[in-house]
Amino acid sequence: MQGMNDQMGATLDDVVILEQTVEPWIILRRMVLVPSLQLILIACLVMQVMVLFEKAFMALSSWYGRFLGPRPHRIYMCDPIEEDEELGSLAYPMVLVQIPMYNEKEVYQLSIGAACILTWPADRLIVQVLDDSTDPVTKVLVEQECQKWRKKGINVKYETRKDRAGYKAGNLKEGMKHEYVQHCEYLAIFDADFQPEPDFLMKTVPFLVHNPRLGLVQARWKFVNPGESLMTTIQRMTLDYHFKIEQESGSSMFSFFGFNGTAGVWRISAMIEAGGWKDRTTVEDMDLAIRANLKGWKFVYVPDVKVKSELPGTLKTYRKQQHRWMCGAANLFRKMWKEILFTKGVSFWWKFYLLYDFFFARKVVSHLVNFSLYNVVIPVAVLVPEINLPVWIVAYLPTIMTLLTATENPRLIHIIPFSVLFENVISMHRMKSTLVGLFEAARVNEWVVTEKSGGTTNTKTRTPESHILKKPSLISVDRINLSEIGFAAFLLFCATCDLLYGDDYYFVYMYLQSISFIVVGVGYVGK
């Protein structure tokens, strides 16, 4: 008996010790973790509602402009320009076509060739190739291509500079300093992988000629390689939404949107009045557009004019591109909010639209909430029983936003689940880039040119999903992404805990999302 009593006493002592050890954690969880997580959840909910209303507003604006409101051709005069019997080709304004490039060995012929066959009087057109290439072989090839077209009677200018100061913005700014530019009224810009149709200028320049307060005409992008992989298909869906909803709603409701940096035509006098190109961020196009808009210039988006371009084919390239776009936009918001707020002659509501709708909701909040809510807060919340996760936060709101996006690509509705999972993975990098831009941390002005392959996928014979299951090369070390793999382990842990101890089905989503992180983590995405 004495031995049994001793054993029971020892067991009770162990229980007491365990309770004393666990009690601080219980107190910490109740006093700190639970309230903090509840506040973060509320903040995420508020941001999610902000994004939802913004998306709904843009969708309604776009649909109104598309189905009920007047189209650009009815709002603005855009009668074709015709040669005058007396003036001849002088009836056409002088147009400068700029093609900035940097080691674009795969696509330089496509862009230069497309610019040189534009339907426009040869004596009223200047094609300016701004070559920042550091590869001597590429520089020779580009210069030879310019000489070839010059011999055919096209006025092609091949321009270089000593260094890459300011990157693309610095290159464009330097190109505007040449004496012959002073004779041009309009400027068309095409990145090195963009291939306009011959009638591009005929369809866009008349808007500027007949409407003196229009400063910019933006065309829509279309893609030569949307069916190259599942990643490029998802990119197509994202960019289609951008052009069909964001750009179209901005054009129809406000005569303003962010310039896409290419496939557009500027009135040079509007650019000069706005201060020209600046290299203070990696989104020099958006910077110029906002400054021009604050000066009273209006923009028009013409969805019927489409320019071929190439989507990033590798995950590394896509991530670099996204960093440049997200970081640059957030950094521009940091630099311009005071300028927008205190600009005279601009109405309060217009400033509110620029600061809240255009910048804060779209360029900051949307990138912060996507990752923090669905990849952090929800997984952590399932580990804390005191936190209640209403199903409308987890399921209903994201479903509504997904459907708003899916309406623009009904043929790709079956890709939506893959798109949601992939976008949630990429949201980790988008949030990081947004924070880098907001706080001007390291890499804030990092500029990496998007690599191109020059591919010309035939979209008529190749469906968008035809290569979804195509196996890439074997996994190699340089394709491994440790951050994604680490986060996949975290999601797997949370999902397993929810499966074993939870009374909901959130683990289904977390398991699927963890698999997506693993797929991206081992580089099994893209080409």
Tab-separated table of C-alpha atoms in Angstrom, residues 70-390:
chain	number	residue	atom	x	y	z
A	70	PRO	CA	-21.319	55.268	-74.982
A	71	ARG	CA	-18.202	53.582	-76.357
A	72	PRO	CA	-14.950	55.543	-76.893
A	73	HIS	CA	-15.757	55.992	-80.576
A	74	ARG	CA	-18.982	57.747	-79.611
A	75	ILE	CA	-17.579	59.860	-76.792
A	76	TYR	CA	-14.633	61.194	-78.774
A	77	MET	CA	-14.216	62.153	-82.388
A	78	CYS	CA	-11.935	59.720	-84.156
A	79	ASP	CA	-12.527	60.233	-87.860
A	80	PRO	CA	-9.728	58.754	-89.981
A	81	ILE	CA	-6.971	61.079	-91.114
A	82	GLU	CA	-6.855	61.465	-94.869
A	83	GLU	CA	-4.320	63.069	-97.151
A	84	ASP	CA	-5.179	66.542	-98.329
A	85	GLU	CA	-4.816	67.324	-102.026
A	86	GLU	CA	-2.799	70.433	-101.246
A	87	LEU	CA	-0.953	69.280	-98.125
A	88	GLY	CA	-0.426	65.681	-99.166
A	89	SER	CA	1.205	63.674	-96.393
A	90	LEU	CA	1.574	66.853	-94.314
A	91	ALA	CA	-2.031	66.324	-93.276
A	92	TYR	CA	-0.669	63.592	-91.006
A	93	PRO	CA	1.032	64.686	-87.766
A	94	MET	CA	4.606	63.679	-87.031
A	95	VAL	CA	4.702	60.557	-84.868
A	96	LEU	CA	7.655	59.226	-82.909
A	97	VAL	CA	7.714	55.499	-82.140
A	98	GLN	CA	9.985	54.577	-79.231
A	99	ILE	CA	11.210	51.026	-78.640
A	100	PRO	CA	13.263	50.781	-75.427
A	101	MET	CA	15.249	47.565	-75.134
A	102	TYR	CA	17.938	45.859	-73.095
A	103	ASN	CA	19.671	42.737	-74.408
A	104	GLU	CA	16.529	41.745	-76.312
A	105	LYS	CA	18.238	39.271	-78.639
A	106	GLU	CA	15.170	37.033	-78.918
A	107	VAL	CA	12.610	39.695	-79.892
A	108	TYR	CA	14.365	42.766	-81.310
A	109	GLN	CA	13.523	41.838	-84.902
A	110	LEU	CA	9.838	41.381	-84.079
A	111	SER	CA	9.410	44.776	-82.420
A	112	ILE	CA	11.494	46.777	-84.882
A	113	GLY	CA	9.892	45.071	-87.854
A	114	ALA	CA	6.360	45.662	-86.541
A	115	ALA	CA	7.095	49.364	-85.939
A	116	CYS	CA	8.605	49.834	-89.386
A	117	ILE	CA	5.577	48.463	-91.250
A	118	LEU	CA	3.066	50.692	-89.479
A	119	THR	CA	0.628	52.250	-91.923
A	120	TRP	CA	1.685	55.889	-91.834
A	121	PRO	CA	3.422	58.200	-94.311
A	122	ALA	CA	7.140	57.416	-94.172
A	123	ASP	CA	8.078	61.098	-94.048
A	124	ARG	CA	5.805	61.615	-91.006
A	125	LEU	CA	7.149	58.741	-88.931
A	126	ILE	CA	10.320	58.313	-86.887
A	127	VAL	CA	11.158	54.955	-85.328
A	128	GLN	CA	13.533	55.434	-82.405
A	129	VAL	CA	15.278	52.318	-81.089
A	130	LEU	CA	16.666	53.053	-77.612
A	131	ASP	CA	19.204	50.311	-77.006
A	132	ASP	CA	20.572	49.938	-73.488
A	133	SER	CA	22.109	46.543	-74.254
A	134	THR	CA	25.311	45.567	-72.514
A	135	ASP	CA	25.899	42.520	-74.702
A	136	PRO	CA	28.076	43.648	-77.643
A	137	VAL	CA	26.726	40.955	-79.962
A	138	THR	CA	23.145	42.022	-79.332
A	139	LYS	CA	24.026	45.682	-79.915
A	140	VAL	CA	25.549	44.846	-83.298
A	141	LEU	CA	22.511	42.807	-84.311
A	142	VAL	CA	20.062	45.538	-83.289
A	143	GLU	CA	22.033	48.213	-85.129
A	144	GLN	CA	22.177	46.058	-88.251
A	145	GLU	CA	18.418	45.559	-88.089
A	146	CYS	CA	17.947	49.316	-87.931
A	147	GLN	CA	20.237	49.791	-90.921
A	148	LYS	CA	18.257	47.195	-92.865
A	149	TRP	CA	15.008	49.105	-92.422
A	150	ARG	CA	16.730	52.430	-93.056
A	151	LYS	CA	17.742	51.159	-96.487
A	152	LYS	CA	14.068	50.423	-97.155
A	153	GLY	CA	13.197	54.078	-96.655
A	154	ILE	CA	12.105	54.000	-93.010
A	155	ASN	CA	13.421	56.768	-90.790
A	156	VAL	CA	14.953	54.607	-88.035
A	157	LYS	CA	17.136	56.154	-85.364
A	158	TYR	CA	19.433	53.887	-83.379
A	159	GLU	CA	20.303	55.537	-80.057
A	160	THR	CA	22.524	54.330	-77.207
A	161	ARG	CA	23.890	55.908	-74.017
A	162	LYS	CA	26.871	55.454	-71.738
A	163	ASP	CA	25.108	53.723	-68.826
A	164	ARG	CA	21.697	52.485	-67.663
A	165	ALA	CA	21.001	55.303	-65.220
A	166	GLY	CA	17.288	55.332	-64.434
A	167	TYR	CA	16.743	52.082	-66.331
A	168	LYS	CA	13.736	52.283	-68.682
A	169	ALA	CA	12.654	55.731	-67.487
A	170	GLY	CA	16.177	57.060	-67.951
A	171	ASN	CA	16.343	55.513	-71.407
A	172	LEU	CA	13.038	57.071	-72.482
A	173	LYS	CA	13.985	60.416	-70.970
A	174	GLU	CA	17.289	60.433	-72.828
A	175	GLY	CA	15.499	59.563	-76.056
A	176	MET	CA	13.305	62.660	-75.765
A	177	LYS	CA	16.357	64.960	-75.742
A	178	HIS	CA	17.243	64.476	-79.408
A	179	GLU	CA	16.623	67.435	-81.688
A	180	TYR	CA	14.380	65.597	-84.163
A	181	VAL	CA	11.890	64.771	-81.386
A	182	GLN	CA	10.933	68.454	-81.241
A	183	HIS	CA	9.236	68.082	-84.626
A	184	CYS	CA	6.935	65.276	-83.372
A	185	GLU	CA	3.472	65.805	-81.907
A	186	TYR	CA	2.728	62.289	-80.685
A	187	LEU	CA	4.696	59.454	-79.159
A	188	ALA	CA	3.877	55.749	-79.459
A	189	ILE	CA	5.708	53.381	-77.098
A	190	PHE	CA	6.235	49.651	-77.541
A	191	ASP	CA	8.291	47.386	-75.314
A	192	ALA	CA	10.641	45.055	-77.145
A	193	ASP	CA	8.234	42.095	-77.243
A	194	PHE	CA	5.207	44.105	-78.444
A	195	GLN	CA	4.100	43.782	-82.037
A	196	PRO	CA	1.429	46.304	-83.125
A	197	GLU	CA	-0.746	45.658	-86.152
A	198	PRO	CA	0.018	47.863	-89.186
A	199	ASP	CA	-3.143	49.952	-88.631
A	200	PHE	CA	-2.318	50.745	-84.983
A	201	LEU	CA	-1.548	54.431	-85.559
A	202	MET	CA	-4.503	54.828	-87.914
A	203	LYS	CA	-6.833	53.663	-85.130
A	204	THR	CA	-5.300	55.533	-82.197
A	205	VAL	CA	-3.770	58.835	-83.349
A	206	PRO	CA	-7.116	60.272	-84.629
A	207	PHE	CA	-8.400	60.318	-81.036
A	208	LEU	CA	-5.603	62.723	-80.121
A	209	VAL	CA	-5.857	64.774	-83.313
A	210	HIS	CA	-9.589	65.504	-82.928
A	211	ASN	CA	-9.721	65.855	-79.122
A	212	PRO	CA	-7.235	68.454	-77.839
A	213	ARG	CA	-7.693	67.559	-74.121
A	214	LEU	CA	-6.884	63.892	-74.602
A	215	GLY	CA	-3.356	63.159	-73.487
A	216	LEU	CA	-3.168	59.371	-73.874
A	217	VAL	CA	-4.697	56.572	-75.915
A	218	GLN	CA	-4.114	53.106	-74.457
A	219	ALA	CA	-4.583	49.901	-76.447
A	220	ARG	CA	-5.211	46.441	-75.058
A	221	TRP	CA	-2.630	43.670	-74.815
A	222	LYS	CA	-3.144	40.254	-76.351
A	223	PHE	CA	-0.764	37.371	-75.956
A	224	VAL	CA	1.150	35.011	-78.227
A	225	ASN	CA	1.737	32.324	-75.590
A	226	PRO	CA	-1.295	32.036	-73.242
A	227	GLY	CA	-1.435	28.248	-73.663
A	228	GLU	CA	2.249	27.656	-72.988
A	229	SER	CA	1.598	26.466	-69.430
A	230	LEU	CA	-0.934	26.720	-66.636
A	231	MET	CA	1.000	29.708	-65.283
A	232	THR	CA	0.659	31.694	-68.527
A	233	THR	CA	-3.046	30.793	-68.689
A	234	ILE	CA	-3.535	32.214	-65.202
A	235	GLN	CA	-1.575	35.328	-66.191
A	236	ARG	CA	-3.874	35.782	-69.146
A	237	MET	CA	-6.902	35.613	-66.852
A	238	THR	CA	-5.394	38.177	-64.485
A	239	LEU	CA	-4.432	40.607	-67.247
A	240	ASP	CA	-7.738	40.163	-69.069
A	241	TYR	CA	-9.461	41.206	-65.855
A	242	HIS	CA	-7.127	44.195	-65.585
A	243	PHE	CA	-7.924	45.424	-69.086
A	244	LYS	CA	-11.612	44.469	-69.235
A	245	ILE	CA	-12.512	45.743	-65.773
A	246	GLU	CA	-9.894	48.097	-64.306
A	247	GLN	CA	-8.850	49.946	-67.469
A	248	GLU	CA	-12.293	49.977	-69.049
A	249	SER	CA	-14.020	51.229	-65.881
A	250	GLY	CA	-11.418	53.944	-65.388
A	251	SER	CA	-11.717	55.091	-68.981
A	252	SER	CA	-15.529	55.099	-69.135
A	253	MET	CA	-16.184	56.639	-65.704
A	254	PHE	CA	-13.220	58.925	-65.048
A	255	SER	CA	-11.248	59.276	-68.310
A	256	PHE	CA	-8.267	58.125	-66.251
A	257	PHE	CA	-6.333	54.905	-65.651
A	258	GLY	CA	-2.754	53.886	-65.077
A	259	PHE	CA	-0.715	53.895	-68.273
A	260	ASN	CA	0.550	50.372	-68.988
A	261	GLY	CA	3.961	51.574	-70.144
A	262	THR	CA	3.561	50.227	-73.670
A	263	ALA	CA	1.029	49.896	-76.509
A	264	GLY	CA	-0.081	53.492	-75.990
A	265	VAL	CA	0.170	56.860	-77.740
A	266	TRP	CA	0.941	60.057	-75.840
A	267	ARG	CA	0.464	63.669	-76.784
A	268	ILE	CA	4.000	64.962	-76.312
A	269	SER	CA	2.819	68.367	-75.074
A	270	ALA	CA	0.903	66.599	-72.269
A	271	MET	CA	4.045	64.717	-71.285
A	272	ILE	CA	6.073	67.929	-71.210
A	273	GLU	CA	3.468	69.764	-69.128
A	274	ALA	CA	3.424	66.857	-66.664
A	275	GLY	CA	7.202	67.000	-66.243
A	276	GLY	CA	8.268	64.161	-68.533
A	277	TRP	CA	9.734	60.822	-67.478
A	278	LYS	CA	11.005	60.400	-63.921
A	279	ASP	CA	13.037	57.490	-62.577
A	280	ARG	CA	12.062	57.794	-58.898
A	281	THR	CA	10.166	54.469	-58.963
A	282	THR	CA	10.011	51.355	-61.126
A	283	VAL	CA	6.557	52.359	-62.452
A	284	GLU	CA	7.535	55.407	-64.462
A	285	ASP	CA	4.457	54.871	-66.656
A	286	MET	CA	2.013	55.183	-63.748
A	287	ASP	CA	3.974	58.140	-62.392
A	288	LEU	CA	3.664	60.051	-65.670
A	289	ALA	CA	-0.034	59.188	-66.016
A	290	ILE	CA	-0.957	60.554	-62.584
A	291	ARG	CA	1.029	63.759	-63.045
A	292	ALA	CA	-0.595	64.332	-66.435
A	293	ASN	CA	-4.026	63.674	-64.983
A	294	LEU	CA	-3.431	66.191	-62.196
A	295	LYS	CA	-2.745	68.716	-64.951
A	296	GLY	CA	-6.192	68.082	-66.399
A	297	TRP	CA	-5.365	65.709	-69.248
A	298	LYS	CA	-7.850	62.947	-70.031
A	299	PHE	CA	-7.152	59.383	-71.158
A	300	VAL	CA	-9.085	56.930	-73.303
A	301	TYR	CA	-8.787	53.159	-73.455
A	302	VAL	CA	-9.686	51.532	-76.794
A	303	PRO	CA	-10.265	47.798	-76.227
A	304	ASP	CA	-10.780	47.117	-79.926
A	305	VAL	CA	-7.129	47.894	-80.679
A	306	LYS	CA	-4.966	44.975	-79.559
A	307	VAL	CA	-1.190	44.590	-79.542
A	308	LYS	CA	0.539	41.214	-79.374
A	309	SER	CA	2.986	40.600	-76.552
A	310	GLU	CA	4.608	37.755	-74.626
A	311	LEU	CA	3.744	36.532	-71.131
A	312	PRO	CA	6.592	35.566	-68.757
A	313	GLY	CA	7.144	31.853	-69.200
A	314	THR	CA	9.153	31.027	-66.073
A	315	LEU	CA	8.305	31.475	-62.408
A	316	LYS	CA	11.500	33.417	-61.724
A	317	THR	CA	10.746	35.907	-64.500
A	318	TYR	CA	7.129	36.280	-63.406
A	319	ARG	CA	8.101	36.950	-59.793
A	320	LYS	CA	10.616	39.624	-60.862
A	321	GLN	CA	7.957	41.304	-62.977
A	322	GLN	CA	5.428	41.232	-60.137
A	323	HIS	CA	7.981	42.689	-57.716
A	324	ARG	CA	8.635	45.597	-60.055
A	325	TRP	CA	4.942	46.332	-60.522
A	326	MET	CA	3.797	45.933	-56.897
A	327	CYS	CA	6.791	47.549	-55.245
A	328	GLY	CA	6.809	50.448	-57.702
A	329	ALA	CA	3.114	51.226	-57.253
A	330	ALA	CA	3.333	51.191	-53.449
A	331	ASN	CA	6.469	53.324	-53.519
A	332	LEU	CA	4.819	55.810	-55.878
A	333	PHE	CA	1.905	56.062	-53.434
A	334	ARG	CA	4.400	56.888	-50.693
A	335	LYS	CA	6.030	59.578	-52.840
A	336	MET	CA	2.911	61.152	-54.373
A	337	TRP	CA	0.161	61.177	-51.749
A	338	LYS	CA	1.070	64.645	-50.518
A	339	GLU	CA	1.402	65.965	-54.066
A	340	ILE	CA	-2.051	64.611	-54.917
A	341	LEU	CA	-3.602	65.873	-51.684
A	342	PHE	CA	-2.308	69.450	-52.002
A	343	THR	CA	-2.576	69.933	-55.771
A	344	LYS	CA	-4.675	73.023	-56.456
A	345	GLY	CA	-7.484	72.998	-58.982
A	346	VAL	CA	-8.344	69.330	-58.386
A	347	SER	CA	-11.655	68.491	-56.721
A	348	PHE	CA	-11.867	66.728	-53.369
A	349	TRP	CA	-13.673	63.720	-54.868
A	350	TRP	CA	-11.079	63.318	-57.572
A	351	LYS	CA	-8.306	63.324	-54.968
A	352	PHE	CA	-10.302	60.802	-52.946
A	353	TYR	CA	-10.607	58.563	-55.990
A	354	LEU	CA	-6.865	58.690	-56.696
A	355	LEU	CA	-5.748	58.224	-53.094
A	356	TYR	CA	-8.311	55.696	-51.914
A	357	ASP	CA	-9.645	53.787	-54.943
A	358	PHE	CA	-6.720	53.840	-57.326
A	359	PHE	CA	-3.845	53.613	-54.849
A	360	PHE	CA	-4.847	52.490	-51.357
A	361	ALA	CA	-7.520	49.892	-52.131
A	362	ARG	CA	-6.022	48.460	-55.339
A	363	LYS	CA	-2.274	48.871	-54.931
A	364	VAL	CA	-1.878	48.366	-51.175
A	365	VAL	CA	-4.828	46.772	-49.362
A	366	SER	CA	-5.587	44.120	-51.975
A	367	HIS	CA	-2.020	42.778	-51.834
A	368	LEU	CA	-1.828	42.839	-48.036
A	369	VAL	CA	-5.133	41.125	-47.312
A	370	ASN	CA	-4.909	38.259	-49.799
A	371	PHE	CA	-1.871	36.710	-48.178
A	372	SER	CA	-2.413	37.726	-44.556
A	373	LEU	CA	-6.031	36.519	-44.336
A	374	TYR	CA	-6.040	33.292	-46.351
A	375	ASN	CA	-2.501	32.097	-45.740
A	376	VAL	CA	-1.810	33.305	-42.196
A	377	VAL	CA	-4.844	34.362	-40.147
A	378	ILE	CA	-7.180	31.514	-41.119
A	379	PRO	CA	-4.561	28.745	-40.619
A	380	VAL	CA	-3.478	30.196	-37.263
A	381	ALA	CA	-7.075	30.707	-36.153
A	382	VAL	CA	-7.879	27.000	-36.456
A	383	LEU	CA	-5.215	26.386	-33.797
A	384	VAL	CA	-6.936	28.719	-31.350
A	385	PRO	CA	-10.400	27.431	-30.342
A	386	GLU	CA	-11.428	30.813	-28.922
A	387	ILE	CA	-11.371	32.360	-32.410
A	388	ASN	CA	-14.574	31.967	-34.391
A	389	LEU	CA	-14.196	31.899	-38.182
A	390	PRO	CA	-17.570	32.582	-39.816
